[in-house]
Every structure is written in C-alpha cells, then in structure tokens.
Amino acid sequence: MALSRVSVLGLRAGCRGSLFRRPSLLPHHTSRHAGGPAGVPSAGKDSALYALLVGATTLGAGLYVFRTIRGDRERYNDRISSLSTIIQPDIEVSQAEEREAGSKGETGGLAEVETLSLPVFPSHVPFLLIGGGTASFAAARSIRAKDPGARVLIVSDETDPPYMRPPLSKELWFSDDPNVSQTLRFKQWNGKERSIFFQPPSFYVAPHELMSAENGGVSVLTGRKVVQLDVRENKAKLDDGTFITYDKCLIATGGTPRNLAAIERAGEEVIKRTTLFRRVSDFRSLDQLSSSVGSITIIGGGFLGSELACALGRRGRQTGLEVIQMFPESGNMGKVLPEYLSHWTTEKVRREGVNVLSDAVVKSVGYQDGKLHIQLKDGRKVQTDHIVAAVGLEPNTELAKSAGLELDGDFGGYRVNAELQARNNVWVAGDAACFYDIRLGRRRVEHHDHAVVSGRLAGENMAGAAKPYWHQSMFWSDLGPEVGYEAIGIVDSSLPTVGVFAKATEKDTPKRAAEESGTGIRSESDVQEVTQQEPLPLSPSPSTPAPAQQGENYGKGVVFYLRDNVVVGIVLWNVFNRMPIARKIIKDGEEHADLNEVAKLFNIHEE
C-alpha cells in the first residue's frame, strides 16, 4: 500500500534526522574557515551539511512516493481497461465508481482500488477448452453430462458465445426479418425459428464465479486468445500475458480462411474491400454490403462459395445487386461432384441470377476509380465493388511450437491418436484435428458434423471415457431450399464414380427433409439417430423397382466414389435421412459387383 510505504519512509527519514543531531555520532572535522579560528568546528559548515542531507532525503522520499502512487494508479487504470474489454454482465464498474476509485488512488486510498480489481477468470480450472466454436461447446456439454459438477472454461478470441456456422451461409440469407443481422434468428427450412447460438447467455456461468459455483458450470472467456501452451506444466498463456493452469485441455481452435496471393499483394484498398467469410461479424458486414453496393464477386466454387452465390443471387434479383462467381474448376463444386453433376449445379446457380465464370484463374487485383479490377489469366476482366474470397481453410496450429505437438505434413492439423489425444492431458477436436480413420486412413475434416461428434467424444475422454473415434462424419450443402445434398467419406471428383438417379418428387427437397426430421441442422439429427439405432441390414427390398437410367435431369440420386473397387465416399443428391445406410456401406468396406443394386437400399425410386 502506498500509505504504508509513505509512513515507513517518513519514520526512517525522522530517525536519520535525529542521528544527525547527535554530535557524538558524527565525526568532528577541523578546517580553517573564514572568520573562525583554526581547529574550531564551524557551526555554518555543520548546518549546511545537515540541511543538504535532510533536503536530499526529503527529495528522495517525495520522488519515491510520487512514483509509487503514479505506478499504482497506472496499474489500476490498465486493469480497469482490461476489464472493460471482456463481456461480463455480472462485473460492471460504472463511470462514477471509476472516477471515485481513481480519486482515491491519487490520494493514497489504494486499498479500495485493489478491491475493485477482482480477477475476471480463475487462475486454475479443471477443464480448459481453447476455442469457442462447435467442437468446444460439444465437448463442454459431454463433460458436464459425464460429470454434472464439472467446471469448464472456454477461451474464445471471438466476442460471441459458441454458435453454429452453417446458417451463416444458408438459412440466415433467406430470412424475411430486416434485423436478422442483429437478432441472428432464422427460420429453418421446416419453418421453425431458432437462434444460431447453442445456448442463451443465462446458460453460462460468469468466469470469475466458475470455481465458486455450487454445481460447477460452463464459462466463456471472450475476446481472449491462448498464445502459448506448456504441456509439461499444464499451463496456458493468454494474449494479455496472464496464465491459466488446467487439469485437462482441449484444443479446438478451428481454422482461418485462406486468401488469394493476388489479393494479399494488391494493397490496402483491395484488402479492405475483401471479405474472408467465416464469423458472425463477416455475415453482418456482408449483409449490410449487399444492400449498399452495386456488385459483389465471390471467388471460389466450393460449398461456401456456391451457397453464398445462390443466397446473394436470389437477393440480387429483388434488389438489383449484381452477383458474380468465379472459380478455376469447370463447374460448381468441381472438386467434389462428378463433372456432369457439377455442370448441372452450375446451371442451377445461374438460374438464381448469378453470373458464373468457370475456368477462371485470378492473375491480379487492383483498385481504380472506386472499383476493384480483377484480371484473369485468360485475359478476361471483371469490375466489382466487393470481393468475397471463399477458397478454403487453414487450420489454426500456432500452439504446436510452444506445446511441442506434432503436425501432419499432408493434411495439416494436429496429429492425434484414436482417442483424439495429442499429448498427456491434451486433446484436439474439430477442424484442427488430423485423426486416423480405420477405413479411410488419416484424414482431417472441416464440417459441422465432425466438429459435433469429435468434440463430444473428446469431452467424454477428458472425463475418463477412453473411447476411440470411429465415427464417419457427414456434411451437407444446400443451394437454397429446393436443392441439397448430403455426403460422407472421401468425395473427390478425381476418383471413379457411379451415379444412379431417379425423378424427384415434391418431397425430395431440403425444405421437406427438414419438415419431416423436425430439425434444420441435419447432422445433429443424424448423430442422434446413429447413436440410437442398431446397425442396419445391408440387403435391398426385393420389391424395389430397378433403377432408372442416368439422364440430364438429376432430380435425386446416389453417387458412389470408388477406390480399388471399394466404396469410400457417397453423395446423396436430394436424398435425405438415409445417412446410416451410407455409413454402413463404407464401414463394411466390401466390393460390390453391381452398385445399382446397392442404390436400391436408399429407396430413391419411391414416389
């Protein structure tokens, strides 16, 4: 305390002053002084020396007190500033209290200041989850299911609590609510309304109350990032220099959207007019831009790029927004779908009002006269107001170096064992995990269903379950409410494929599938279904009609992806709620003489 230091310092100064007044303790110096006889001590000399020493002491004490009080005040202000950046409704210091505390700091009342500087999070937690996405939330939920009194802290560099990412490029864009970017509530294809957030704020415990909460709970420390991980000491360092120790730790850091080199080297004007779509803030920004600019160009023909192109294209038909999509492949989702289905999908996107440019490789991007100028390698030029780069994801693995964790050279991400463990007391789930699939080899998957199931399993194992990760995760993509597909395994257009198609009916749409299943997040219902059902028999019904011949109208169907004549991937095109069958086919790993017979299992010819 500053007051204590001042009092002690004053006491010491007083003691020194009394010592200087005792002649017996000071040596007598003889000197010849003007106006005094030789050998006689000079009173003027002693007085000057005494005044000099007392003055120096007083000056030093004053400087010490000034610097101490100023340092305490600066530390207090820094602490208040750090508190204000963390969203915690239960810890709010009003401006009046701040001014009062600052005033007390200036006058030395630092005891009251220190009581306001409460810790905003515990220094030790039993379960530390790094990353605030789907995998972390799934892990927290499963930890609490196995241990109802568990105390879990999620550290997220986002300002929002955990939320679902799929609606950001799907249902939110089809909302009729003009305030959807603020409410973040949407209607699923089945008409039911929900929020993108997994739980409301009341579900979470304030971080500073986590360790004292009677029944434990889940806390989210937002706006903070773990920058170093010491796996020997079970200690994590945050970006503000503070530390948290843990018993068990999960790395679920997800990934960062890639950018094009042509954009990165184009300069500030281009970069600030480019969106790397990933977070809620990106949706809000793009939603606002779609109403204020004349044209948006999406670079990328994968799931995200195609979904955004359809969503913005449909909006553009109502508002006059010009939407352009370009990609280096010959058709939409060309790396996933066989060529004929990719070209059909491209025409579907064009019918949504999108100007699709295939075989488009970006050479350079510039900014001139208020427009972005995109130069393609084949000489084509495009002018636009804004760019959305949807060219893939780079797993966040910055903690590997400090933690000494192994990264996979082929697929990226942290290499983990069958139980999703990277080191003792450290697990990895979601986009950042590179795991070994007993059927398909080592893989890294960037989809919602994988995040849900791997996060859930990692949480169970952190709580002592010791289960292997054998789940074949699925993913899905919707080009609006009428066309969608679900996929599982390795779906790579470079592999040989066999497709069996039939005429679609009114019920063969994502909208009707959501109405029948009761949920819009199909992987969640699929996960529950798989865990509750017994293995399905792999034998077609003898009454099932023979498959129709493949034609240009790909209303609904099944596409099998083969490696060494074994099915390693399946796409269900406008066929829904059949994923357990596809999962069993891949799990069995058998060769099939006639895949038309296997396609009968999916009942695609039912009217």
XYZ file of C-alpha atoms in Angstrom:
607
model
C 0.000 0.000 0.000
C 1.259 3.472 -0.830
C 0.254 4.895 2.577
C 2.199 2.233 4.402
C 5.290 2.884 2.333
C 4.963 6.632 2.948
C 4.681 6.164 6.722
C 7.674 3.868 6.939
C 9.700 6.162 4.761
C 8.780 9.141 6.935
C 9.809 7.249 10.064
C 13.135 6.386 8.559
C 13.677 9.978 7.495
C 12.884 11.153 11.046
C 15.329 8.690 12.551
C 18.070 9.833 10.256
C 17.375 13.458 11.230
C 17.781 12.706 14.967
C 21.043 10.896 14.304
C 22.422 13.923 12.538
C 21.722 15.988 15.679
C 23.921 13.796 17.885
C 27.474 15.180 17.840
C 28.825 12.032 19.471
C 27.814 10.015 16.440
C 29.204 12.382 13.833
C 32.955 12.741 13.322
C 34.408 16.198 14.062
C 36.242 17.701 11.146
C 38.688 20.534 11.656
C 39.113 23.044 8.946
C 40.151 26.587 8.553
C 37.058 28.623 7.842
C 36.831 32.280 7.025
C 36.043 34.254 10.165
C 36.862 31.400 12.598
C 39.992 30.263 14.323
C 41.839 27.198 13.192
C 40.864 23.892 14.883
C 37.427 25.141 15.964
C 34.413 23.337 14.381
C 32.391 25.585 12.143
C 28.686 25.807 13.025
C 27.934 27.079 9.492
C 29.640 24.066 7.943
C 27.660 21.552 10.036
C 24.383 23.369 9.390
C 24.955 23.311 5.646
C 25.831 19.612 5.692
C 22.786 18.831 7.800
C 20.488 20.849 5.535
C 21.938 19.165 2.455
C 21.396 15.658 3.825
C 17.872 16.373 5.059
C 16.951 18.033 1.777
C 18.276 15.123 -0.261
C 16.417 12.649 1.920
C 13.186 14.606 1.693
C 13.523 14.957 -2.102
C 14.181 11.215 -2.491
C 11.219 10.357 -0.312
C 8.978 12.673 -2.284
C 10.084 11.200 -5.604
C 9.577 7.695 -4.250
C 6.050 8.484 -3.053
C 5.175 10.226 -6.332
C 6.416 7.351 -8.475
C 4.726 4.744 -6.292
C 1.334 6.438 -6.380
C 1.610 7.093 -10.111
C 2.598 3.463 -10.778
C -0.289 2.149 -8.679
C -2.686 4.417 -10.497
C -1.414 3.304 -13.919
C -1.719 -0.354 -12.945
C -5.244 0.310 -11.722
C -6.231 2.064 -14.933
C -4.722 -0.751 -17.025
C -6.695 -3.299 -15.035
C -9.942 -1.386 -15.462
C -9.225 -1.116 -19.202
C -8.704 -4.870 -19.492
C -11.905 -5.496 -17.574
C -13.883 -3.336 -19.978
C -12.850 -5.467 -22.975
C -14.354 -8.613 -21.543
C -18.088 -9.167 -21.870
C -19.210 -9.989 -18.368
C -22.633 -8.654 -17.441
C -22.012 -9.512 -13.791
C -18.885 -7.330 -13.491
C -19.600 -3.742 -14.426
C -17.803 -0.779 -12.944
C -19.701 2.435 -13.508
C -18.008 5.607 -14.594
C -18.818 7.183 -11.235
C -17.147 4.291 -9.385
C -14.162 4.512 -11.696
C -13.736 8.219 -11.036
C -14.097 7.663 -7.308
C -11.568 4.855 -7.378
C -9.169 6.963 -9.413
C -9.554 9.834 -6.953
C -8.743 7.532 -4.066
C -5.728 6.267 -5.954
C -4.397 9.814 -6.246
C -4.771 10.475 -2.526
C -3.347 7.158 -1.475
C -6.565 5.183 -0.816
C -5.301 2.148 -2.726
C -6.961 -0.434 -0.506
C -10.306 0.416 -2.090
C -8.738 0.301 -5.569
C -7.466 -3.211 -5.081
C -10.885 -4.488 -4.022
C -12.270 -3.330 -7.387
C -9.558 -5.197 -9.337
C -11.290 -8.553 -8.973
C -9.919 -11.455 -11.055
C -12.023 -11.816 -14.200
C -11.270 -15.517 -14.542
C -9.811 -18.246 -12.325
C -6.083 -18.938 -12.386
C -6.770 -22.681 -12.434
C -9.577 -24.727 -13.990
C -10.158 -28.486 -14.178
C -11.172 -28.340 -17.875
C -9.747 -25.726 -20.255
C -11.184 -25.604 -23.788
C -9.246 -23.470 -26.260
C -11.535 -22.131 -28.993
C -15.154 -21.025 -28.865
C -16.713 -22.972 -31.734
C -18.913 -26.022 -32.181
C -16.301 -28.579 -31.091
C -15.640 -26.759 -27.814
C -19.318 -26.456 -26.993
C -19.928 -30.132 -27.810
C -17.006 -31.071 -25.545
C -18.289 -28.893 -22.701
C -21.726 -30.438 -22.973
C -20.385 -34.019 -22.883
C -18.023 -33.253 -19.965
C -20.957 -31.952 -17.970
C -23.067 -34.965 -18.970
C -20.473 -37.346 -17.509
C -19.627 -35.119 -14.549
C -22.576 -32.845 -13.615
C -20.392 -30.862 -11.203
C -17.579 -30.240 -13.683
C -16.139 -26.746 -14.098
C -15.326 -25.907 -17.712
C -13.743 -22.727 -19.073
C -13.923 -21.955 -22.799
C -11.427 -19.347 -24.030
C -12.525 -17.721 -27.297
C -10.990 -14.941 -29.353
C -14.470 -14.077 -30.632
C -16.808 -11.705 -28.818
C -19.808 -14.044 -29.127
C -20.573 -17.241 -27.215
C -20.466 -20.552 -29.183
C -22.735 -20.640 -32.235
C -23.495 -22.706 -35.358
C -21.671 -21.663 -38.516
C -23.803 -23.390 -41.238
C -26.716 -20.904 -41.047
C -24.289 -18.048 -41.808
C -24.212 -19.172 -45.448
C -27.631 -20.834 -45.593
C -30.874 -20.017 -43.770
C -29.968 -16.551 -42.446
C -29.862 -15.208 -46.014
C -33.442 -16.317 -46.664
C -34.910 -14.595 -43.603
C -37.670 -12.029 -44.038
C -36.564 -10.204 -40.882
C -34.824 -6.911 -41.805
C -32.980 -7.059 -38.462
C -31.700 -10.599 -38.892
C -28.064 -9.476 -38.693
C -28.754 -8.252 -35.170
C -31.150 -10.899 -33.898
C -29.317 -13.785 -35.625
C -32.566 -15.722 -35.531
C -33.782 -17.559 -38.598
C -36.452 -19.920 -39.820
C -35.287 -23.395 -40.678
C -36.473 -24.969 -43.896
C -39.230 -26.584 -41.799
C -40.491 -23.166 -40.675
C -39.340 -23.423 -37.066
C -37.468 -20.426 -35.705
C -34.254 -20.690 -33.766
C -31.081 -18.782 -32.908
C -27.644 -19.563 -34.221
C -26.372 -19.651 -30.621
C -26.296 -23.051 -28.957
C -27.423 -21.607 -25.624
C -28.592 -18.213 -24.334
C -26.240 -16.131 -22.149
C -28.039 -17.305 -18.991
C -26.721 -20.830 -19.615
C -23.137 -19.776 -18.889
C -21.525 -19.008 -15.550
C -19.504 -15.792 -15.268
C -15.807 -16.744 -15.409
C -14.968 -15.181 -12.039
C -17.746 -17.262 -10.426
C -16.843 -20.586 -12.073
C -14.789 -22.074 -9.238
C -17.230 -20.962 -6.552
C -20.441 -22.025 -8.332
C -22.158 -24.683 -6.249
C -22.803 -27.100 -9.112
C -19.964 -26.063 -11.391
C -20.856 -24.983 -14.912
C -19.528 -23.736 -18.249
C -17.929 -20.301 -18.602
C -16.853 -18.483 -21.762
C -13.971 -16.031 -21.610
C -14.497 -13.986 -24.775
C -12.044 -11.681 -26.524
C -9.026 -13.642 -25.287
C -6.622 -15.913 -27.142
C -4.269 -18.604 -25.863
C -0.879 -17.864 -27.416
C 1.323 -20.433 -25.667
C 0.736 -23.857 -24.165
C 3.094 -25.566 -21.713
C 2.005 -29.221 -21.693
C 4.529 -30.182 -19.012
C 3.332 -27.617 -16.514
C -0.329 -27.801 -17.699
C -0.273 -24.047 -18.205
C -1.696 -21.755 -20.901
C -0.590 -18.188 -21.581
C -3.140 -15.660 -22.837
C -2.528 -12.757 -25.200
C -2.679 -10.292 -22.280
C 0.220 -12.043 -20.524
C -1.859 -13.818 -17.874
C -1.726 -17.573 -17.234
C -4.261 -20.312 -16.570
C -3.327 -23.751 -15.292
C -5.519 -26.758 -16.009
C -6.004 -30.450 -15.354
C -7.305 -31.363 -18.832
C -7.106 -29.273 -22.020
C -8.855 -29.373 -25.393
C -7.504 -27.621 -28.486
C -10.440 -26.762 -30.747
C -9.047 -23.703 -32.488
C -10.707 -24.340 -35.854
C -9.238 -22.620 -38.862
C -8.644 -19.318 -40.614
C -9.990 -18.615 -44.125
C -7.322 -18.630 -46.793
C -6.818 -15.635 -49.021
C -5.588 -15.356 -52.583
C -1.982 -14.265 -53.053
C -3.172 -11.832 -55.735
C -5.344 -10.080 -53.147
C -2.726 -10.085 -50.391
C -0.189 -8.321 -52.586
C -2.728 -5.909 -54.097
C -2.567 -3.325 -51.324
C -4.732 -1.872 -48.580
C -7.565 -0.570 -50.790
C -8.194 -4.054 -52.173
C -7.804 -5.851 -48.855
C -10.304 -3.642 -47.040
C -12.831 -4.368 -49.804
C -12.393 -8.129 -49.420
C -14.298 -10.401 -47.018
C -12.889 -13.714 -45.806
C -16.186 -15.236 -44.769
C -16.127 -17.219 -41.514
C -17.642 -15.478 -38.483
C -20.810 -13.713 -37.367
C -19.090 -10.387 -37.954
C -18.474 -11.402 -41.582
C -22.146 -12.222 -42.090
C -23.205 -8.905 -40.610
C -20.759 -7.000 -42.779
C -21.707 -8.804 -45.991
C -25.428 -8.496 -45.225
C -25.026 -4.731 -44.953
C -22.823 -4.513 -48.036
C -25.336 -6.434 -50.146
C -27.746 -3.549 -49.660
C -25.276 -0.731 -50.229
C -23.015 -1.754 -53.148
C -23.801 -2.457 -56.769
C -21.877 -5.689 -57.264
C -20.213 -8.474 -55.258
C -17.820 -11.059 -56.694
C -17.381 -14.416 -54.981
C -14.102 -16.182 -55.705
C -14.432 -19.908 -55.060
C -16.676 -22.697 -56.307
C -16.794 -24.953 -53.249
C -19.524 -25.385 -50.646
C -19.246 -21.938 -49.103
C -18.780 -20.047 -52.361
C -21.696 -21.783 -54.071
C -24.040 -21.350 -51.098
C -23.253 -17.640 -50.837
C -23.606 -17.214 -54.594
C -27.111 -18.720 -54.563
C -28.157 -16.734 -51.483
C -26.873 -13.393 -52.800
C -28.107 -14.140 -56.323
C -31.642 -14.632 -55.069
C -31.418 -11.416 -53.070
C -29.966 -9.629 -56.082
C -33.000 -10.460 -58.193
C -35.055 -8.396 -55.747
C -32.619 -5.546 -55.096
C -30.689 -5.250 -58.348
C -27.409 -6.409 -56.794
C -25.070 -7.904 -59.402
C -23.552 -11.182 -58.176
C -20.540 -12.744 -59.906
C -18.975 -16.096 -59.028
C -15.634 -17.265 -60.417
C -13.532 -20.366 -59.848
C -10.755 -22.306 -61.603
C -12.775 -25.542 -61.992
C -15.095 -26.269 -64.914
C -18.187 -26.208 -62.697
C -19.505 -25.504 -59.212
C -18.147 -27.894 -56.574
C -15.934 -29.322 -59.292
C -13.529 -30.834 -56.746
C -16.349 -32.825 -55.146
C -19.026 -33.696 -57.700
C -18.519 -35.684 -60.907
C -18.291 -33.439 -63.941
C -21.830 -33.977 -65.229
C -23.359 -33.157 -61.833
C -21.023 -30.200 -61.376
C -22.189 -28.701 -64.660
C -25.855 -29.252 -63.715
C -25.177 -27.459 -60.417
C -23.568 -24.556 -62.263
C -26.707 -24.082 -64.327
C -28.758 -24.161 -61.134
C -26.622 -21.338 -59.694
C -27.027 -19.343 -62.905
C -30.796 -19.708 -62.658
C -30.537 -17.998 -59.268
C -29.313 -14.856 -61.072
C -25.557 -15.355 -60.660
C -23.056 -14.570 -63.424
C -20.865 -17.698 -63.171
C -17.358 -17.621 -64.654
C -15.792 -21.087 -64.765
C -12.153 -21.905 -65.614
C -11.308 -18.528 -64.072
C -7.858 -18.170 -62.519
C -7.178 -14.808 -60.887
C -3.971 -13.190 -62.089
C -4.142 -9.817 -60.342
C -6.483 -7.489 -58.486
C -6.309 -3.692 -58.422
C -8.300 -0.688 -57.290
C -9.009 2.263 -59.534
C -11.731 4.898 -59.841
C -13.758 3.416 -56.978
C -13.833 -0.109 -58.455
C -11.958 -3.349 -57.929
C -10.434 -4.645 -61.173
C -9.912 -8.418 -61.395
C -7.624 -9.629 -64.188
C -7.919 -13.320 -65.113
C -5.100 -15.332 -66.655
C -7.069 -15.928 -69.857
C -7.447 -12.177 -70.396
C -10.966 -11.707 -69.047
C -11.512 -8.679 -66.809
C -14.132 -8.102 -64.128
C -15.063 -4.900 -62.315
C -16.767 -5.143 -58.965
C -17.368 -3.258 -55.704
C -16.513 -6.017 -53.249
C -14.863 -9.450 -53.182
C -15.727 -12.477 -51.051
C -12.828 -14.943 -51.010
C -14.070 -18.484 -50.313
C -11.005 -20.532 -51.192
C -10.591 -22.874 -48.251
C -9.497 -23.008 -44.633
C -6.109 -23.159 -42.943
C -6.143 -24.995 -39.574
C -5.010 -22.882 -36.629
C -1.946 -24.661 -35.278
C 0.029 -21.814 -33.699
C 0.194 -23.633 -30.363
C 2.120 -26.569 -31.820
C 5.548 -24.978 -31.382
C 5.262 -23.976 -27.723
C 3.452 -27.206 -26.821
C 5.727 -29.477 -28.840
C 2.769 -31.066 -30.645
C 3.115 -32.960 -33.922
C 1.547 -31.566 -37.097
C 0.588 -33.612 -40.136
C 2.589 -32.750 -43.227
C -0.014 -33.957 -45.723
C -3.350 -32.821 -44.311
C -2.328 -30.168 -41.780
C -3.663 -30.013 -38.255
C -2.510 -31.683 -35.040
C -1.908 -35.426 -35.299
C -3.908 -37.275 -32.650
C -4.364 -40.904 -31.631
C -7.573 -42.918 -31.817
C -8.885 -41.179 -28.704
C -8.198 -37.717 -30.201
C -5.324 -37.189 -27.760
C -2.222 -35.271 -28.858
C -0.282 -35.440 -25.585
C -0.940 -36.377 -21.997
C -3.927 -34.305 -20.795
C -4.256 -32.594 -24.213
C -6.949 -33.486 -26.783
C -7.788 -31.968 -30.187
C -11.198 -31.838 -31.939
C -12.839 -30.196 -34.922
C -11.122 -28.657 -37.949
C -7.678 -28.665 -36.316
C -7.568 -32.429 -35.608
C -5.849 -34.832 -38.008
C -7.067 -38.284 -36.979
C -6.696 -41.843 -38.249
C -9.783 -43.328 -39.877
C -9.686 -47.131 -39.602
C -11.399 -47.424 -43.006
C -10.125 -44.444 -44.963
C -6.712 -43.692 -43.442
C -5.504 -40.476 -41.895
C -7.844 -37.533 -42.504
C -8.718 -34.001 -41.483
C -12.363 -32.929 -41.820
C -13.806 -29.390 -41.837
C -17.515 -29.919 -41.340
C -20.154 -29.247 -38.693
C -20.993 -32.889 -38.009
C -17.333 -33.754 -37.424
C -16.996 -30.828 -35.036
C -20.059 -32.004 -33.094
C -19.052 -35.658 -32.817
C -15.293 -35.227 -32.353
C -15.885 -32.526 -29.751
C -18.363 -34.717 -27.927
C -16.001 -37.710 -27.931
C -13.026 -35.624 -26.838
C -15.094 -34.281 -23.944
C -16.088 -37.785 -22.888
C -12.451 -38.888 -22.998
C -11.355 -35.855 -20.983
C -13.826 -37.063 -18.371
C -12.315 -40.557 -18.442
C -14.264 -42.481 -21.113
C -11.232 -43.623 -23.223
C -13.339 -44.169 -26.375
C -11.886 -44.396 -29.916
C -13.114 -42.093 -32.680
C -14.677 -44.401 -35.255
C -17.444 -42.101 -36.468
C -17.830 -41.439 -40.187
C -18.845 -37.803 -40.181
C -21.140 -36.398 -42.838
C -21.583 -32.966 -44.339
C -24.281 -31.251 -46.325
C -24.750 -28.295 -48.622
C -27.949 -26.596 -49.732
C -28.333 -24.431 -52.819
C -31.415 -22.848 -51.345
C -34.473 -24.699 -50.014
C -35.044 -26.760 -53.215
C -31.708 -28.464 -53.936
C -29.318 -30.012 -51.470
C -27.093 -32.971 -50.874
C -25.539 -34.930 -48.039
C -22.181 -36.650 -48.285
C -19.942 -38.965 -46.326
C -16.434 -40.366 -46.662
C -13.949 -39.329 -49.334
C -15.845 -37.470 -52.040
C -13.184 -36.461 -54.536
C -14.122 -35.876 -58.180
C -10.782 -37.346 -59.284
C -11.971 -40.791 -58.088
C -14.069 -43.116 -60.282
C -17.783 -42.659 -59.607
C -21.022 -44.470 -60.294
C -24.253 -42.470 -60.132
C -27.808 -43.782 -60.014
C -30.591 -41.199 -60.423
C -34.366 -41.040 -60.460
C -37.062 -38.450 -60.981
C -37.527 -36.187 -57.977
C -40.855 -35.572 -56.314
C -42.116 -32.587 -54.334
C -40.870 -34.118 -51.085
C -37.295 -34.507 -52.339
C -36.002 -31.130 -51.194
C -34.043 -29.856 -48.177
C -37.159 -27.990 -47.054
C -39.300 -31.124 -46.963
C -36.494 -33.122 -45.361
C -36.286 -30.567 -42.563
C -40.063 -30.675 -42.117
C -40.021 -34.453 -41.773
C -36.999 -34.666 -39.461
C -38.062 -31.734 -37.293
C -34.665 -30.042 -37.427
C -32.811 -27.814 -39.846
C -29.337 -28.918 -38.739
C -29.420 -32.337 -40.353
C -26.132 -33.619 -38.933
C -27.382 -33.183 -35.370
C -30.434 -35.357 -36.008
C -28.186 -37.791 -37.856
C -25.794 -38.041 -34.911
C -28.644 -38.811 -32.543
C -30.089 -41.332 -34.967
C -26.828 -43.219 -35.360
C -26.202 -43.478 -31.640
C -29.708 -44.791 -31.004
C -30.159 -47.229 -33.869
C -28.848 -50.748 -34.252
C -26.689 -51.481 -37.337
C -28.856 -51.575 -40.442
C -29.039 -54.714 -42.588
C -27.441 -54.228 -45.994
C -29.980 -56.025 -48.157
C -32.333 -54.333 -50.625
C -36.033 -54.966 -50.629
C -36.965 -57.414 -53.406
C -39.953 -55.233 -54.317
C -37.795 -52.197 -55.080
C -38.012 -51.320 -58.802
C -34.937 -51.296 -60.985
C -33.013 -48.003 -61.145
C -33.732 -45.559 -63.908
C -31.088 -44.773 -66.468
C -28.944 -41.743 -65.822
C -30.127 -38.713 -67.748
C -29.810 -34.969 -67.813
C -32.451 -34.435 -65.149
C -30.655 -35.247 -61.905
C -33.674 -34.887 -59.677
C -32.412 -37.204 -56.945
C -29.896 -39.995 -56.726
C -26.843 -41.626 -55.189
C -23.229 -41.175 -56.312
C -20.669 -43.781 -55.195
C -16.957 -42.877 -55.073
C -14.602 -45.830 -55.549
C -11.014 -46.624 -54.603
C -9.722 -50.053 -55.587
C -13.329 -51.035 -56.403
C -14.422 -50.313 -52.813
C -16.895 -47.554 -51.952
C -15.047 -44.870 -49.952
C -17.498 -41.993 -50.382
C -21.194 -41.414 -51.093
C -23.172 -38.334 -52.130
C -26.932 -38.436 -51.579
C -28.361 -35.928 -54.046
C -31.741 -34.668 -52.835
C -31.981 -37.884 -50.819
C -32.303 -37.264 -47.085
C -32.436 -39.204 -43.815
C -30.553 -42.154 -45.318
C -27.115 -41.424 -43.908
C -26.963 -44.504 -41.598
C -27.204 -46.717 -44.694
C -24.348 -44.856 -46.411
C -22.297 -45.053 -43.225
C -22.705 -48.836 -43.056
C -21.709 -49.321 -46.694
C -18.412 -47.525 -46.084
C -17.861 -49.279 -42.763
C -18.247 -52.726 -44.354
C -15.616 -51.897 -46.989
C -16.751 -54.592 -49.417
C -16.553 -54.773 -53.201
C -19.914 -54.667 -54.954
C -20.474 -56.244 -58.342
C -23.499 -54.072 -59.108
C -23.869 -50.707 -57.437
C -27.316 -50.325 -58.988
C -28.443 -52.974 -56.555
C -26.776 -51.151 -53.682
C -28.568 -47.942 -54.703
C -31.897 -49.698 -54.102
C -31.164 -49.544 -50.384
C -31.826 -45.802 -50.484
C -35.325 -46.188 -51.958
C -34.691 -43.449 -54.488
C -37.469 -44.771 -56.749
C -40.203 -44.371 -54.188
C -42.893 -41.936 -55.314
